[in-house]
Coordinates of C-alpha atoms in Angstrom, one line a residue:
M117 CA -39.2 15.5 37.8
I118 CA -41.3 16.6 34.9
E119 CA -39.1 19.7 34.4
R120 CA -35.9 17.4 34.2
K121 CA -37.5 15.3 31.5
T122 CA -38.3 18.3 29.5
I123 CA -34.7 19.6 29.8
D124 CA -33.4 16.1 28.9
N125 CA -35.5 16.0 25.8
T126 CA -34.3 19.5 24.8
N127 CA -30.7 18.5 25.3
S128 CA -31.1 15.3 23.3
K129 CA -32.5 17.4 20.3
Y130 CA -29.4 19.6 20.5
K131 CA -27.1 16.7 21.0
S132 CA -28.3 15.2 17.7
L133 CA -27.1 18.4 16.0
T134 CA -23.8 18.7 17.8
E135 CA -21.9 15.9 16.1
P136 CA -23.0 16.7 12.5
A137 CA -22.3 20.4 13.2
A138 CA -18.8 19.8 14.5
I139 CA -17.9 17.5 11.6
F140 CA -19.5 20.0 9.2
I141 CA -17.4 22.9 10.6
A142 CA -14.2 20.9 10.6
S143 CA -14.7 19.8 7.0
R144 CA -15.4 23.4 5.8
L145 CA -12.2 24.6 7.6
L146 CA -10.2 21.8 6.1
F147 CA -11.4 22.7 2.6
I148 CA -10.8 26.4 3.1
L149 CA -7.2 25.5 4.2
V150 CA -6.9 23.4 1.0
I151 CA -8.1 26.4 -1.1
I152 CA -5.6 28.7 0.6
L153 CA -2.7 26.3 0.2
S154 CA -3.5 25.7 -3.4
G155 CA -2.8 29.3 -4.1
N156 CA -6.1 29.9 -5.8
S157 CA -8.6 32.5 -4.9
L158 CA -12.2 31.6 -4.1
S159 CA -13.3 33.6 -7.2
N160 CA -11.1 31.4 -9.4
I161 CA -12.5 28.3 -7.8
L162 CA -16.1 29.5 -8.2
S163 CA -15.6 30.0 -11.9
Y164 CA -14.2 26.6 -12.6
S165 CA -15.9 24.7 -15.4
D166 CA -19.5 24.0 -14.4
G167 CA -19.7 27.0 -12.1
Q168 CA -19.1 29.4 -15.0
H169 CA -21.8 27.7 -17.0
Y170 CA -24.3 28.1 -14.2
I171 CA -23.5 31.8 -13.8
D172 CA -23.9 32.3 -17.6
I173 CA -27.2 30.5 -17.7
A174 CA -28.4 32.5 -14.7
N175 CA -27.5 35.7 -16.6
Y176 CA -28.4 34.9 -20.2
G177 CA -30.6 31.8 -20.1
Y178 CA -30.0 28.7 -22.1
Y179 CA -28.2 30.5 -25.0
S180 CA -26.9 27.4 -26.8
A181 CA -27.5 23.7 -27.1
E182 CA -24.3 22.9 -25.1
V183 CA -25.6 24.5 -21.9
T184 CA -28.8 22.4 -21.9
A185 CA -26.7 19.8 -20.1
F186 CA -26.9 22.0 -17.0
F187 CA -30.2 21.6 -15.2
P188 CA -32.1 24.7 -13.9
V189 CA -32.0 24.6 -10.1
I190 CA -28.5 26.1 -9.7
P191 CA -29.1 28.9 -12.3
L192 CA -32.4 29.7 -10.7
I193 CA -30.9 30.0 -7.3
I194 CA -28.1 32.2 -8.6
R195 CA -30.7 34.4 -10.5
F196 CA -32.9 34.9 -7.5
I197 CA -30.5 35.1 -4.5
G198 CA -27.1 35.5 -6.2
I199 CA -23.9 33.5 -5.9
P200 CA -23.4 34.2 -2.1
G201 CA -27.0 32.9 -1.7
L202 CA -26.2 29.7 -3.5
L203 CA -23.1 29.2 -1.4
I204 CA -25.2 29.5 1.7
V205 CA -27.9 27.2 0.3
N206 CA -25.1 24.7 -0.5
Q207 CA -23.7 24.8 3.0
I208 CA -27.2 24.4 4.6
S209 CA -27.9 21.5 2.3
F210 CA -24.6 19.8 3.1
F211 CA -25.2 20.2 6.9
L212 CA -28.7 18.8 6.5
F213 CA -27.2 15.9 4.5
L214 CA -24.8 15.1 7.4
Y215 CA -27.7 15.5 9.9
L216 CA -29.9 13.1 8.0
L217 CA -27.0 10.6 7.8
K218 CA -26.7 10.8 11.6
K219 CA -30.5 10.5 12.0
L220 CA -30.4 7.4 9.9
G221 CA -27.9 5.9 12.4
L222 CA -24.6 6.2 10.6
S223 CA -21.5 6.3 12.8
S224 CA -19.3 9.3 13.5
K225 CA -16.6 7.7 11.3
S226 CA -19.1 7.5 8.4
L227 CA -20.1 11.1 8.9
L228 CA -16.5 12.2 8.8
I229 CA -15.8 10.2 5.7
A230 CA -18.9 11.7 4.0
A231 CA -17.8 15.2 5.1
I232 CA -14.2 15.0 3.9
N233 CA -14.4 12.9 0.8
P234 CA -13.4 14.6 -2.5
V235 CA -17.0 14.9 -3.7
S236 CA -18.0 16.9 -0.6
F237 CA -15.5 19.6 -1.7
F238 CA -17.9 20.5 -4.5
S239 CA -20.5 21.4 -1.9
M240 CA -18.4 24.5 -1.2
I241 CA -18.6 25.9 -4.8
L242 CA -21.2 26.4 -7.5
Y243 CA -22.0 22.7 -8.1
T244 CA -25.1 20.7 -7.6
E245 CA -23.6 18.0 -5.3
S246 CA -24.8 19.2 -1.9
I247 CA -28.3 20.1 -3.0
Y248 CA -28.7 16.8 -5.0
M249 CA -27.3 14.6 -2.2
T250 CA -29.7 16.2 0.3
L251 CA -32.8 16.0 -1.9
T252 CA -32.0 12.4 -2.7
L253 CA -31.4 11.4 0.9
L254 CA -34.4 13.3 2.1
A255 CA -36.7 11.7 -0.5
F256 CA -35.5 8.2 0.6
Y257 CA -35.8 9.2 4.3
L258 CA -39.4 10.4 3.8
Y259 CA -40.2 7.3 1.8
K260 CA -38.8 4.9 4.4
T261 CA -40.4 6.6 7.4
R262 CA -43.7 6.8 5.4
K263 CA -43.9 10.5 6.0
N264 CA -45.6 12.9 3.5
R265 CA -45.7 11.1 0.2
I266 CA -46.5 14.3 -1.6
L267 CA -43.4 16.0 -0.3
T268 CA -41.4 12.9 -1.4
G269 CA -42.7 13.4 -4.9
I270 CA -41.8 17.1 -4.8
L271 CA -38.3 16.3 -3.7
I272 CA -37.9 13.7 -6.5
G273 CA -39.0 16.4 -8.9
L274 CA -36.5 18.9 -7.5
S275 CA -33.8 16.2 -7.7
V276 CA -34.6 15.7 -11.4
C277 CA -34.4 19.5 -11.9
T278 CA -31.0 19.5 -10.2
R279 CA -29.2 16.7 -12.1
N280 CA -30.1 14.3 -14.8
S281 CA -29.4 11.3 -12.6
G282 CA -32.2 12.6 -10.4
A283 CA -34.6 10.8 -12.8
M284 CA -33.2 7.5 -11.4
L285 CA -34.4 8.4 -8.0
F286 CA -38.0 8.0 -9.2
F287 CA -37.2 4.4 -10.4
A288 CA -35.3 3.6 -7.2
I289 CA -38.2 4.6 -5.0
F290 CA -40.7 2.9 -7.3
I291 CA -38.7 -0.3 -7.1
A292 CA -38.7 0.1 -3.3
M293 CA -42.5 0.6 -3.3
V294 CA -43.0 -2.6 -5.4
W295 CA -40.7 -4.5 -3.1
D296 CA -42.6 -3.3 0.0
F297 CA -45.9 -4.1 -1.7
I298 CA -44.7 -7.6 -2.5
K299 CA -43.6 -8.0 1.2
K300 CA -47.0 -6.5 2.1
E301 CA -45.5 -3.5 3.9
T302 CA -47.1 -0.9 1.7
K303 CA -50.8 -0.5 1.1
F304 CA -51.8 1.7 -1.8
K305 CA -54.7 3.9 -1.0

């Protein structure tokens, strides 16, 4: 009987990955189909607008005032592990984002909507969306589950280094902390 329980626990861990994985794979295949049907090559799509700025910053640094609008996480990733590495990091981040949504109790329909909405397309190219969404959701998750406050702070910092709107994450979590303190749910140590 003990062996069966161990097997069931292992299966439930994998089961929590199955649905986000299936939705993730389906969304990636859908977006690849859209890219093919659009008549564009992947290299064309990668160099669109912000993507080219990130590549230039990775290669030449912040060479003019205009490019300071692009925060350093993406150029650093490109510089250290290359464009293919960034694409892999984006995919892992987006999968983790879907997994966290599932872990937070969102329905299959909500996961599917998150995976195929237009913003999620940008997780397939040289944009900040998947990394930013994952860092933000993970920071909120860690705050709400009261796990590792130091890691929560590090994630907020990385979020700020990814997009300027990441600075608002600090204020959102600070407001949540004040609210919890007022409700006597948080004790500052």
